[in-house]
Structure formats: C-alpha cells, structure tokens
Amino acid sequence: MKEPVRLAKRVTNLGVETAFLVAAKAAAHAAKGNKVYPFHLGDMNLPTPANIVEAAYRAMRDGKNGYTPNAGILPLREALACEINATRKTSYSPENISVQPGGKPVISKFILALMNPGDEVLYPNPGFPIYESQIRFHGGIPVPYTVIPDREHFTFDLDGLEEAVSERTRLLIINDLHNPTGAEMSAEQRHRISEIAVKHNLLVLLDEAYFDVRYTGRSASLVSEPGMVERSLILYTFSKKYAMTGWRVGAAIGPKDIIEIMNKLNVNDESCTSHSNQYAAIEALQGEQSAARQLLRILQKRRDRAVELLNTIQGVSCSLPKTTFYLYPDVSEALIQRGFSGYEDFLDTVLQHTGVALCGRPHFGACLAGESRYHLRLAYSGIDLADLEEGLTRFKSFLES
Ligand SMILES: Cc1ncc(COP(=O)(O)O)c(C=O)c1O
C-alpha cells in the first residue's frame, strides 16, 4: 500500500478562511440543481470599473510583461503615498510602501517579520480568520479581544483588550471597520488604543481593507494618532473599493525598516505583483472615480434593503453598519424558537431548506467564554438586489413557519 505523504508538523497549525468551507457546501447544494443565495463570501459580483480594466489592457499591450522591482513599480508607490497621505494625515514616501499581491499577504508578512515564536499577538475575535491561522502557523500565541454591542451598533472592547496585554505581547492587530461586524472606533477609542500601543511598545497591524467602503461620514485611521506612524503597518487593498478581489493588488505601508523586510519577503515569495495589474491600480487611484462611487451606491441599496428585511423577521435584530459590506444580525431568539441548539445544524438546515448560504459567528473564531447570543454574518457584496430580497424572504418564511 502506498504510504501517506509525511507533511511538515507546522501545517497542522494552518487554519482556513472559513467562508470558503460554506462555499463548498453551497456549491454542493447548487450542483443538485438548487438555487443558492450567496450571503456567505465577501466577494463581489460587480464589475471592475471600465477605466481600470482598460489600463490593464493598455499595460499588457505596452509590453508590461516582465518582473517589476520587488517593492512594486515606482509610479504606483508614488500614487499610493499620495493617497495615504491625503486620507491619513501622514507623510509617507514610496520607500514606505511595498506593493503586495492583495491585502492578505500583508498579514502573514507582518507576522513573519515581527513575531518570534512564543510571542503573544492580540487579535480581534470575532475577526478575519487568517490572523489566528497565521499567528499559530508561525508559532505565536493568539490572544483574542472582542467586540461588544453599543448604543447604535458594535464597538471594540478596549477594556478587555487592555487587560489582555501581558509582558509577552509584541503585536496588536486592529481591523477598524471590522469584518464581520462592521464595528468602528470613535476618535476617543483610537486615541486610547494609541496610548496602549505606545505604553506597551506594541507593533500594530492596521488592517484597513474596508477603509473606503463607507456609506456615511469619513474614515479615519489609527495611524494619525501620536506615536502610531513609527509602530504601524497599514494593510491597503484595491480588492473591495474597486471590485478587484481577483486582481490581487494591495500594499504594506509603514516604517522603512519594516518595508525593507516586506520587500525581502517578496523576493523570496512571489517576486512581484502582476506587472499590468499594478498599472491598473494606478488608474484606480488617479483616474475617474465615478464608477467606484456607483459601486458604493449599489452596495448601500443592498445594505438598506437587507437590514429592513432582516428586522421584519421574528426573533432577528440587525443594526445598520456605516461601513463594510457585512451585516451581523442577532438571531438568538429565532434560533432558539425553532429548536436549534447550535450553529452548524442551523446553517446546514437553512441552506437545505431555503438555499440561503450564510456564515455564523464561529466562522470568525471560536466563541469566547461568556458569549450567549447567536449571530450570523451576511455579506451582501456578491448578491444582487432581486436575489437578496428573494433569499431573505425565504429565510423569513423558514424561520417563522
Ligand atoms: C478584514 C480583511 N482583511 C484582509 C482581507 C484580504 O483582502 P484581499 O482580498 O485584498 O487579500 C479581507 C478580505 O476579505 C478582509 O475581510
């Protein structure tokens, strides 16, 4: 009999992006001829603005087919410096920027560059599952902090965060404009976090994947607080604002000594980000913005309708996030009324009976001690308005039957 391949021990610590597990179940359901309503994946079913697509074609036609510098092409780094400085009150130059194949690689490279095995890393739970996966994979100790409901929506539990800091804490991961809840910090909270980071000499990953996915007000960054620019690495991505999830263009932005290591990791890893796509990213930043604004208007309509429909369902309550394209309704009463005792049974049954594919709170990290409410996460970025209405109507009928 053929011996099984002996894998390295470290891979047992690798997690996955759990929404993809729901995607597999949804695909199996669809393969049987059923209609699926995709609320599970934070992907987009909207086209990339035409001027950006045209810029990529142009670059390909102009022979932009070779490797680029590992840090990325200079005009893109210049354009990014301009954008970040204008929106975050910083004074970065191109040497502060390392272009990356998407936002996600910034997470692993930040951890690889700055965490030693045994270091503690504070990260949000519920949160983007890749933080915990990468901390464990590289031998760190993930220490969660959480979000709590506030008057209007959700906010970060900064008392809990501060209590969780220990002598071994080295890194702090912040995802203001938060996946999955849409929570965001107030100015006072940003200031308080900066004081905690400075006091405990923490290096901070600012995952700003949703900085520009905002429907009202203006986003602000923790990097603008005193003492933060020298200890922060910003995760920037083109994925969400410009419907470019599959193009894989993002950047790490921060102190030069960290960026040099990021570039060295690029040399060892992908060499460079797709050449022509870097030119498309310049167009995204500097070209006409009306299509990007239109994307936001479409998302806002979906958000408003989904929140309205969810709040008509008995036992469901959903607040209105100002940012991201996620909703995080509390479904505790509905779930209990229908006799479900846990998420998996509930989510599988909803999929089988209605075709609605959803993520639950545990897809964003193991539930913490004392958590008693049940939450779902709905992404409305990958489903058009008609299907969104049809899917949520089916979901309502199922829950109320
Ligand atoms: C919080 C957060 N950070 C980072 C990413 C990764 O973004 P990208 O597609 O640019 O790699 C995502 C994607 O869903 C996300 O939700």
Short mmCIF file of C-alpha atoms and ligand atoms in Angstrom, two decimals:
data_model
loop_
_atom_site.label_atom_id
_atom_site.label_comp_id
_atom_site.label_asym_id
_atom_site.label_seq_id
_atom_site.Cartn_x
_atom_site.Cartn_y
_atom_site.Cartn_z
CA MET A 1 0.00 0.00 0.00
CA LYS A 2 1.22 3.48 -0.82
CA GLU A 3 2.49 5.34 2.26
CA PRO A 4 0.72 8.64 3.03
CA VAL A 5 2.82 11.74 2.33
CA ARG A 6 4.56 12.89 5.50
CA LEU A 7 3.66 16.56 5.86
CA ALA A 8 5.62 19.05 7.95
CA LYS A 9 4.29 19.36 11.51
CA ARG A 10 3.76 23.10 11.16
CA VAL A 11 0.98 22.72 8.60
CA THR A 12 -1.27 21.23 11.27
CA ASN A 13 -1.44 24.76 12.72
CA LEU A 14 -2.71 26.32 9.49
CA GLY A 15 -6.33 27.46 9.55
CA VAL A 16 -8.51 28.30 6.58
CA GLU A 17 -10.72 31.14 5.51
CA THR A 18 -13.83 29.53 6.88
CA ALA A 19 -16.26 31.23 4.49
CA PHE A 20 -14.73 29.00 1.79
CA LEU A 21 -15.98 25.96 3.74
CA VAL A 22 -19.52 27.31 3.48
CA ALA A 23 -18.84 27.94 -0.22
CA ALA A 24 -18.11 24.22 -0.69
CA LYS A 25 -21.44 23.28 0.92
CA ALA A 26 -23.26 25.91 -1.16
CA ALA A 27 -21.64 24.58 -4.34
CA ALA A 28 -22.71 21.02 -3.46
CA HIS A 29 -26.27 22.26 -2.91
CA ALA A 30 -26.22 24.10 -6.25
CA ALA A 31 -24.79 21.04 -8.04
CA LYS A 32 -28.02 19.21 -7.16
CA GLY A 33 -29.92 21.78 -9.18
CA ASN A 34 -30.91 24.06 -6.30
CA LYS A 35 -30.80 27.82 -6.34
CA VAL A 36 -28.29 29.25 -3.88
CA TYR A 37 -28.45 32.75 -2.36
CA PRO A 38 -24.79 33.62 -1.70
CA PHE A 39 -24.58 35.64 1.50
CA HIS A 40 -21.51 33.76 2.74
CA LEU A 41 -18.46 35.08 0.89
CA GLY A 42 -17.11 38.62 1.00
CA ASP A 43 -16.56 38.53 -2.76
CA MET A 44 -18.18 40.91 -5.22
CA ASN A 45 -20.49 40.26 -8.16
CA LEU A 46 -19.91 43.77 -9.53
CA PRO A 47 -17.59 44.55 -12.44
CA THR A 48 -14.29 46.39 -12.01
CA PRO A 49 -14.68 49.96 -13.38
CA ALA A 50 -14.02 50.02 -17.14
CA ASN A 51 -11.22 52.62 -16.96
CA ILE A 52 -9.25 50.28 -14.67
CA VAL A 53 -9.78 47.29 -16.96
CA GLU A 54 -8.69 49.42 -19.93
CA ALA A 55 -5.50 50.47 -18.08
CA ALA A 56 -4.60 46.81 -17.57
CA TYR A 57 -5.14 46.05 -21.29
CA ARG A 58 -3.04 49.05 -22.20
CA ALA A 59 -0.22 47.93 -19.93
CA MET A 60 -0.28 44.44 -21.42
CA ARG A 61 -0.27 45.83 -24.96
CA ASP A 62 2.61 48.13 -23.99
CA GLY A 63 4.74 45.15 -23.05
CA LYS A 64 4.45 45.36 -19.27
CA ASN A 65 5.01 41.64 -19.04
CA GLY A 66 8.30 41.35 -17.18
CA TYR A 67 9.13 41.28 -13.48
CA THR A 68 8.81 44.57 -11.65
CA PRO A 69 11.00 45.73 -8.77
CA ASN A 70 10.16 43.61 -5.72
CA ALA A 71 8.75 46.65 -3.95
CA GLY A 72 6.41 47.37 -6.86
CA ILE A 73 6.64 49.95 -9.66
CA LEU A 74 7.59 53.45 -8.55
CA PRO A 75 4.57 55.27 -10.06
CA LEU A 76 2.21 53.01 -8.11
CA ARG A 77 4.12 53.55 -4.88
CA GLU A 78 4.05 57.31 -5.55
CA ALA A 79 0.32 57.21 -6.18
CA LEU A 80 -0.25 55.18 -3.01
CA ALA A 81 1.87 57.56 -0.92
CA CYS A 82 -0.23 60.44 -2.25
CA GLU A 83 -3.49 58.65 -1.46
CA ILE A 84 -2.48 57.55 2.03
CA ASN A 85 -1.03 60.94 2.96
CA ALA A 86 -4.18 62.71 1.80
CA THR A 87 -6.52 60.44 3.75
CA ARG A 88 -4.46 59.57 6.88
CA LYS A 89 -2.51 62.79 7.63
CA THR A 90 0.85 61.06 7.13
CA SER A 91 3.96 61.93 5.12
CA TYR A 92 4.94 58.61 3.60
CA SER A 93 7.21 58.39 0.58
CA PRO A 94 7.50 55.49 -1.92
CA GLU A 95 10.19 53.89 0.30
CA ASN A 96 7.46 53.35 2.90
CA ILE A 97 5.46 51.19 0.51
CA SER A 98 5.74 47.57 -0.56
CA VAL A 99 3.24 46.51 -3.22
CA GLN A 100 1.68 43.13 -2.49
CA PRO A 101 -0.49 40.61 -4.33
CA GLY A 102 -3.59 41.67 -2.40
CA GLY A 103 -4.14 42.74 1.18
CA LYS A 104 -3.94 39.28 2.69
CA PRO A 105 -0.19 38.70 2.26
CA VAL A 106 0.45 41.74 4.46
CA ILE A 107 -0.94 39.77 7.41
CA SER A 108 1.43 36.83 7.07
CA LYS A 109 4.43 39.02 6.21
CA PHE A 110 3.79 41.32 9.18
CA ILE A 111 3.74 38.29 11.48
CA LEU A 112 6.75 36.65 9.83
CA ALA A 113 8.80 39.83 10.00
CA LEU A 114 7.95 40.91 13.55
CA MET A 115 6.83 37.98 15.70
CA ASN A 116 9.11 35.44 17.36
CA PRO A 117 7.75 32.02 18.34
CA GLY A 118 6.17 32.31 21.78
CA ASP A 119 5.27 36.00 21.37
CA GLU A 120 1.69 36.90 22.15
CA VAL A 121 -0.38 38.65 19.49
CA LEU A 122 -3.63 40.44 20.28
CA TYR A 123 -6.22 39.99 17.56
CA PRO A 124 -9.96 40.55 17.16
CA ASN A 125 -12.30 37.61 17.73
CA PRO A 126 -14.78 37.57 16.05
CA GLY A 127 -12.45 38.58 13.25
CA PHE A 128 -10.91 37.73 9.90
CA PRO A 129 -9.83 34.10 10.45
CA ILE A 130 -6.45 34.47 8.78
CA TYR A 131 -5.00 36.40 11.76
CA GLU A 132 -5.31 33.46 14.13
CA SER A 133 -4.23 30.98 11.46
CA GLN A 134 -1.04 32.89 10.69
CA ILE A 135 -0.16 33.56 14.34
CA ARG A 136 -0.43 29.84 15.14
CA PHE A 137 1.33 28.77 11.94
CA HIS A 138 4.38 30.84 12.84
CA GLY A 139 4.47 29.68 16.45
CA GLY A 140 2.92 32.68 18.18
CA ILE A 141 0.24 32.74 20.84
CA PRO A 142 -3.04 34.28 19.67
CA VAL A 143 -4.74 36.32 22.40
CA PRO A 144 -8.26 37.45 21.46
CA TYR A 145 -10.07 40.66 22.25
CA THR A 146 -13.66 41.13 21.24
CA VAL A 147 -16.41 43.46 20.11
CA ILE A 148 -19.44 44.39 22.18
CA PRO A 149 -22.79 45.89 21.26
CA ASP A 150 -23.07 49.63 21.85
CA ARG A 151 -25.96 52.05 21.57
CA GLU A 152 -26.07 52.14 17.78
CA HIS A 153 -24.14 49.12 16.57
CA PHE A 154 -20.97 47.35 17.80
CA THR A 155 -17.75 48.64 19.22
CA PHE A 156 -14.40 47.22 20.32
CA ASP A 157 -13.98 46.06 23.91
CA LEU A 158 -10.94 48.16 24.78
CA ASP A 159 -11.08 47.35 28.50
CA GLY A 160 -10.80 43.68 27.54
CA LEU A 161 -8.02 44.50 25.09
CA GLU A 162 -6.01 46.36 27.69
CA GLU A 163 -6.47 43.60 30.28
CA ALA A 164 -5.21 41.05 27.74
CA VAL A 165 -1.84 42.80 27.29
CA SER A 166 0.97 40.93 29.04
CA GLU A 167 4.76 41.11 29.18
CA ARG A 168 4.87 38.73 26.24
CA THR A 169 2.59 40.78 23.98
CA ARG A 170 4.51 42.02 20.98
CA LEU A 171 1.96 42.62 18.24
CA LEU A 172 -1.51 44.07 18.07
CA ILE A 173 -3.84 43.53 15.11
CA ILE A 174 -6.54 46.13 14.58
CA ASN A 175 -9.27 45.86 11.96
CA ASP A 176 -11.17 49.08 12.42
CA LEU A 177 -14.17 48.96 10.05
CA HIS A 178 -14.43 45.42 11.10
CA ASN A 179 -15.14 42.17 9.33
CA PRO A 180 -17.55 40.59 10.37
CA THR A 181 -19.46 43.14 12.48
CA GLY A 182 -18.86 46.48 10.72
CA ALA A 183 -17.76 47.92 14.09
CA GLU A 184 -15.65 51.05 14.02
CA MET A 185 -13.78 53.07 16.59
CA SER A 186 -14.63 56.51 17.83
CA ALA A 187 -11.92 59.20 17.91
CA GLU A 188 -11.58 58.64 21.68
CA GLN A 189 -11.11 54.93 21.15
CA ARG A 190 -8.44 55.45 18.52
CA HIS A 191 -6.65 57.71 20.95
CA ARG A 192 -6.92 55.19 23.75
CA ILE A 193 -5.53 52.36 21.56
CA SER A 194 -2.59 54.55 20.57
CA GLU A 195 -1.84 55.13 24.26
CA ILE A 196 -1.98 51.39 24.96
CA ALA A 197 0.28 50.64 21.98
CA VAL A 198 2.83 53.27 22.98
CA LYS A 199 2.77 52.33 26.67
CA HIS A 200 3.39 48.64 25.95
CA ASN A 201 5.65 49.23 22.95
CA LEU A 202 3.44 47.18 20.61
CA LEU A 203 3.84 46.97 16.85
CA VAL A 204 0.47 47.31 15.21
CA LEU A 205 -1.05 45.92 12.04
CA LEU A 206 -3.77 48.26 10.82
CA ASP A 207 -5.94 46.14 8.57
CA GLU A 208 -7.75 48.87 6.63
CA ALA A 209 -9.28 46.60 3.99
CA TYR A 210 -12.63 48.43 4.30
CA PHE A 211 -11.36 51.99 4.86
CA ASP A 212 -13.06 53.19 1.66
CA VAL A 213 -16.17 51.03 1.89
CA ARG A 214 -18.15 53.60 3.78
CA TYR A 215 -21.69 54.94 3.20
CA THR A 216 -21.82 57.92 5.54
CA GLY A 217 -19.18 60.04 7.24
CA ARG A 218 -15.42 59.74 6.70
CA SER A 219 -13.00 57.04 7.71
CA ALA A 220 -10.10 57.92 9.98
CA SER A 221 -7.00 55.88 10.67
CA LEU A 222 -5.25 54.98 13.88
CA VAL A 223 -2.00 55.84 12.12
CA SER A 224 -2.88 59.54 12.51
CA GLU A 225 -2.66 59.28 16.31
CA PRO A 226 0.52 60.38 18.09
CA GLY A 227 3.20 57.69 18.29
CA MET A 228 1.49 55.42 15.77
CA VAL A 229 3.22 56.08 12.46
CA GLU A 230 6.51 54.62 13.71
CA ARG A 231 4.88 51.44 15.04
CA SER A 232 2.14 50.74 12.48
CA LEU A 233 1.98 48.77 9.28
CA ILE A 234 -1.07 49.57 7.16
CA LEU A 235 -2.73 46.84 5.11
CA TYR A 236 -4.09 48.55 1.99
CA THR A 237 -6.05 46.72 -0.69
CA PHE A 238 -7.68 47.53 -4.02
CA SER A 239 -9.95 44.49 -3.65
CA LYS A 240 -13.05 45.98 -2.09
CA LYS A 241 -13.25 49.62 -3.14
CA TYR A 242 -12.77 48.91 -6.84
CA ALA A 243 -14.30 45.41 -7.09
CA MET A 244 -10.85 43.97 -7.75
CA THR A 245 -10.84 40.97 -5.41
CA GLY A 246 -9.37 38.64 -8.05
CA TRP A 247 -6.80 41.08 -9.41
CA ARG A 248 -4.65 40.64 -6.31
CA VAL A 249 -3.19 44.09 -5.74
CA GLY A 250 -2.60 45.63 -2.34
CA ALA A 251 0.23 47.14 -0.31
CA ALA A 252 2.01 47.24 3.01
CA ILE A 253 2.70 50.78 4.18
CA GLY A 254 4.87 51.62 7.16
CA PRO A 255 8.33 52.36 8.57
CA LYS A 256 11.19 51.85 6.08
CA ASP A 257 12.94 49.13 8.09
CA ILE A 258 9.76 47.01 8.14
CA ILE A 259 9.12 47.70 4.44
CA GLU A 260 12.64 46.52 3.55
CA ILE A 261 11.83 43.18 5.16
CA MET A 262 8.48 43.06 3.34
CA ASN A 263 10.36 43.54 0.08
CA LYS A 264 12.82 40.81 1.01
CA LEU A 265 9.89 38.50 1.71
CA ASN A 266 8.52 39.43 -1.74
CA VAL A 267 11.86 38.38 -3.30
CA ASN A 268 11.60 35.04 -1.56
CA ASP A 269 7.94 34.56 -2.28
CA GLU A 270 6.14 35.88 -5.36
CA SER A 271 8.97 38.11 -6.72
CA CYS A 272 6.48 40.80 -7.61
CA THR A 273 2.81 41.59 -8.01
CA SER A 274 1.36 41.24 -11.53
CA HIS A 275 3.00 43.93 -13.65
CA SER A 276 -0.01 45.01 -15.71
CA ASN A 277 -2.28 44.96 -12.66
CA GLN A 278 -0.01 47.46 -10.94
CA TYR A 279 -0.70 49.88 -13.81
CA ALA A 280 -4.42 49.21 -13.41
CA ALA A 281 -4.05 50.09 -9.72
CA ILE A 282 -2.53 53.48 -10.64
CA GLU A 283 -5.59 54.17 -12.78
CA ALA A 284 -7.81 53.11 -9.87
CA LEU A 285 -6.17 55.73 -7.64
CA GLN A 286 -5.73 58.55 -10.13
CA GLY A 287 -8.45 58.01 -12.73
CA GLU A 288 -12.13 58.85 -12.81
CA GLN A 289 -13.84 57.85 -9.52
CA SER A 290 -17.49 57.91 -10.60
CA ALA A 291 -17.68 54.13 -11.19
CA ALA A 292 -16.23 53.46 -7.73
CA ARG A 293 -18.82 55.79 -6.24
CA GLN A 294 -21.53 53.95 -8.16
CA LEU A 295 -20.31 50.65 -6.66
CA LEU A 296 -20.83 52.11 -3.21
CA ARG A 297 -24.34 53.29 -4.09
CA ILE A 298 -25.28 49.78 -5.24
CA LEU A 299 -23.88 48.28 -2.04
CA GLN A 300 -25.72 50.83 0.07
CA LYS A 301 -29.06 49.93 -1.54
CA ARG A 302 -28.42 46.27 -0.80
CA ARG A 303 -27.42 47.05 2.78
CA ASP A 304 -30.54 49.12 3.44
CA ARG A 305 -32.91 46.55 1.97
CA ALA A 306 -31.24 43.62 3.75
CA VAL A 307 -31.39 45.37 7.14
CA GLU A 308 -35.02 46.30 6.55
CA LEU A 309 -35.98 42.72 5.65
CA LEU A 310 -34.00 41.14 8.47
CA ASN A 311 -35.70 43.35 11.02
CA THR A 312 -39.13 42.13 9.87
CA ILE A 313 -38.22 38.57 10.91
CA GLN A 314 -39.50 37.44 14.30
CA GLY A 315 -36.59 36.89 16.70
CA VAL A 316 -33.99 38.63 14.50
CA SER A 317 -32.50 42.04 15.08
CA CYS A 318 -29.97 43.77 12.87
CA SER A 319 -28.31 47.13 13.36
CA LEU A 320 -27.12 49.29 10.48
CA PRO A 321 -23.34 49.44 9.97
CA LYS A 322 -21.96 52.57 8.28
CA THR A 323 -19.12 50.63 6.68
CA THR A 324 -18.04 47.30 5.11
CA PHE A 325 -20.46 45.09 3.20
CA TYR A 326 -21.37 42.83 6.08
CA LEU A 327 -24.30 42.55 8.45
CA TYR A 328 -24.12 40.85 11.82
CA PRO A 329 -27.69 40.19 12.96
CA ASP A 330 -28.53 38.70 16.35
CA VAL A 331 -30.66 35.62 15.67
CA SER A 332 -30.69 34.16 19.19
CA GLU A 333 -34.47 34.18 19.68
CA ALA A 334 -35.23 32.87 16.18
CA LEU A 335 -32.73 30.06 16.54
CA ILE A 336 -34.00 29.00 19.95
CA GLN A 337 -37.70 29.30 18.95
CA ARG A 338 -37.04 26.89 16.07
CA GLY A 339 -35.42 24.40 18.45
CA PHE A 340 -31.86 24.59 17.15
CA SER A 341 -29.14 24.14 19.70
CA GLY A 342 -26.15 25.25 17.65
CA TYR A 343 -24.85 26.97 14.55
CA GLU A 344 -23.89 24.07 12.34
CA ASP A 345 -27.25 22.36 12.42
CA PHE A 346 -28.97 25.72 11.90
CA LEU A 347 -26.82 26.86 8.96
CA ASP A 348 -26.98 23.47 7.21
CA THR A 349 -30.76 23.28 7.62
CA VAL A 350 -31.24 26.84 6.36
CA LEU A 351 -29.13 26.02 3.29
CA GLN A 352 -31.02 22.78 2.59
CA HIS A 353 -34.49 24.32 3.03
CA THR A 354 -34.02 27.77 1.55
CA GLY A 355 -30.77 27.84 -0.47
CA VAL A 356 -29.55 30.73 1.69
CA ALA A 357 -25.82 30.31 2.34
CA LEU A 358 -24.60 32.09 5.47
CA CYS A 359 -21.69 32.25 7.88
CA GLY A 360 -22.17 32.08 11.63
CA ARG A 361 -20.20 33.66 14.44
CA PRO A 362 -17.87 30.60 14.77
CA HIS A 363 -16.60 31.14 11.23
CA PHE A 364 -14.76 34.13 12.69
CA GLY A 365 -13.05 32.39 15.61
CA ALA A 366 -14.06 30.12 18.45
CA CYS A 367 -16.77 31.69 20.66
CA LEU A 368 -15.30 33.24 23.81
CA ALA A 369 -16.29 32.47 27.40
CA GLY A 370 -19.47 34.30 28.39
CA GLU A 371 -20.83 34.73 24.85
CA SER A 372 -24.50 33.88 24.98
CA ARG A 373 -26.01 35.42 21.85
CA TYR A 374 -26.14 33.87 18.38
CA HIS A 375 -25.01 35.96 15.42
CA LEU A 376 -24.85 35.39 11.69
CA ARG A 377 -22.72 37.21 9.16
CA LEU A 378 -24.32 38.16 5.88
CA ALA A 379 -22.23 39.53 3.03
CA TYR A 380 -24.29 41.49 0.50
CA SER A 381 -21.41 42.19 -1.90
CA GLY A 382 -21.95 39.09 -4.02
CA ILE A 383 -25.73 39.01 -4.46
CA ASP A 384 -27.89 41.37 -6.49
CA LEU A 385 -30.90 43.13 -5.06
CA ALA A 386 -33.56 40.81 -6.52
CA ASP A 387 -31.88 37.66 -5.20
CA LEU A 388 -31.15 39.36 -1.90
CA GLU A 389 -34.87 40.07 -1.47
CA GLU A 390 -35.90 36.59 -2.62
CA GLY A 391 -33.34 34.88 -0.38
CA LEU A 392 -34.22 36.85 2.73
CA THR A 393 -37.94 36.34 2.10
CA ARG A 394 -37.31 32.58 2.01
CA PHE A 395 -35.19 32.86 5.15
CA LYS A 396 -38.03 34.71 6.91
CA SER A 397 -40.63 32.11 5.84
CA PHE A 398 -38.38 29.32 7.08
CA LEU A 399 -37.79 30.97 10.47
CA GLU A 400 -41.42 31.91 11.00
CA SER A 401 -43.02 28.67 9.78
C1 LIG B 1 -10.54 42.15 7.24
C2 LIG B 1 -9.92 41.70 5.97
N1 LIG B 1 -8.60 41.87 5.79
C3 LIG B 1 -8.00 41.49 4.66
C4 LIG B 1 -8.70 40.89 3.64
C5 LIG B 1 -7.97 40.44 2.42
O1 LIG B 1 -8.22 41.22 1.33
P1 LIG B 1 -7.58 40.90 -0.10
O2 LIG B 1 -8.66 40.28 -0.92
O3 LIG B 1 -7.13 42.19 -0.63
O4 LIG B 1 -6.45 39.95 0.11
C6 LIG B 1 -10.07 40.68 3.78
C7 LIG B 1 -10.84 40.00 2.72
O5 LIG B 1 -11.95 39.60 2.85
C8 LIG B 1 -10.70 41.10 4.98
O6 LIG B 1 -12.01 40.92 5.19
#
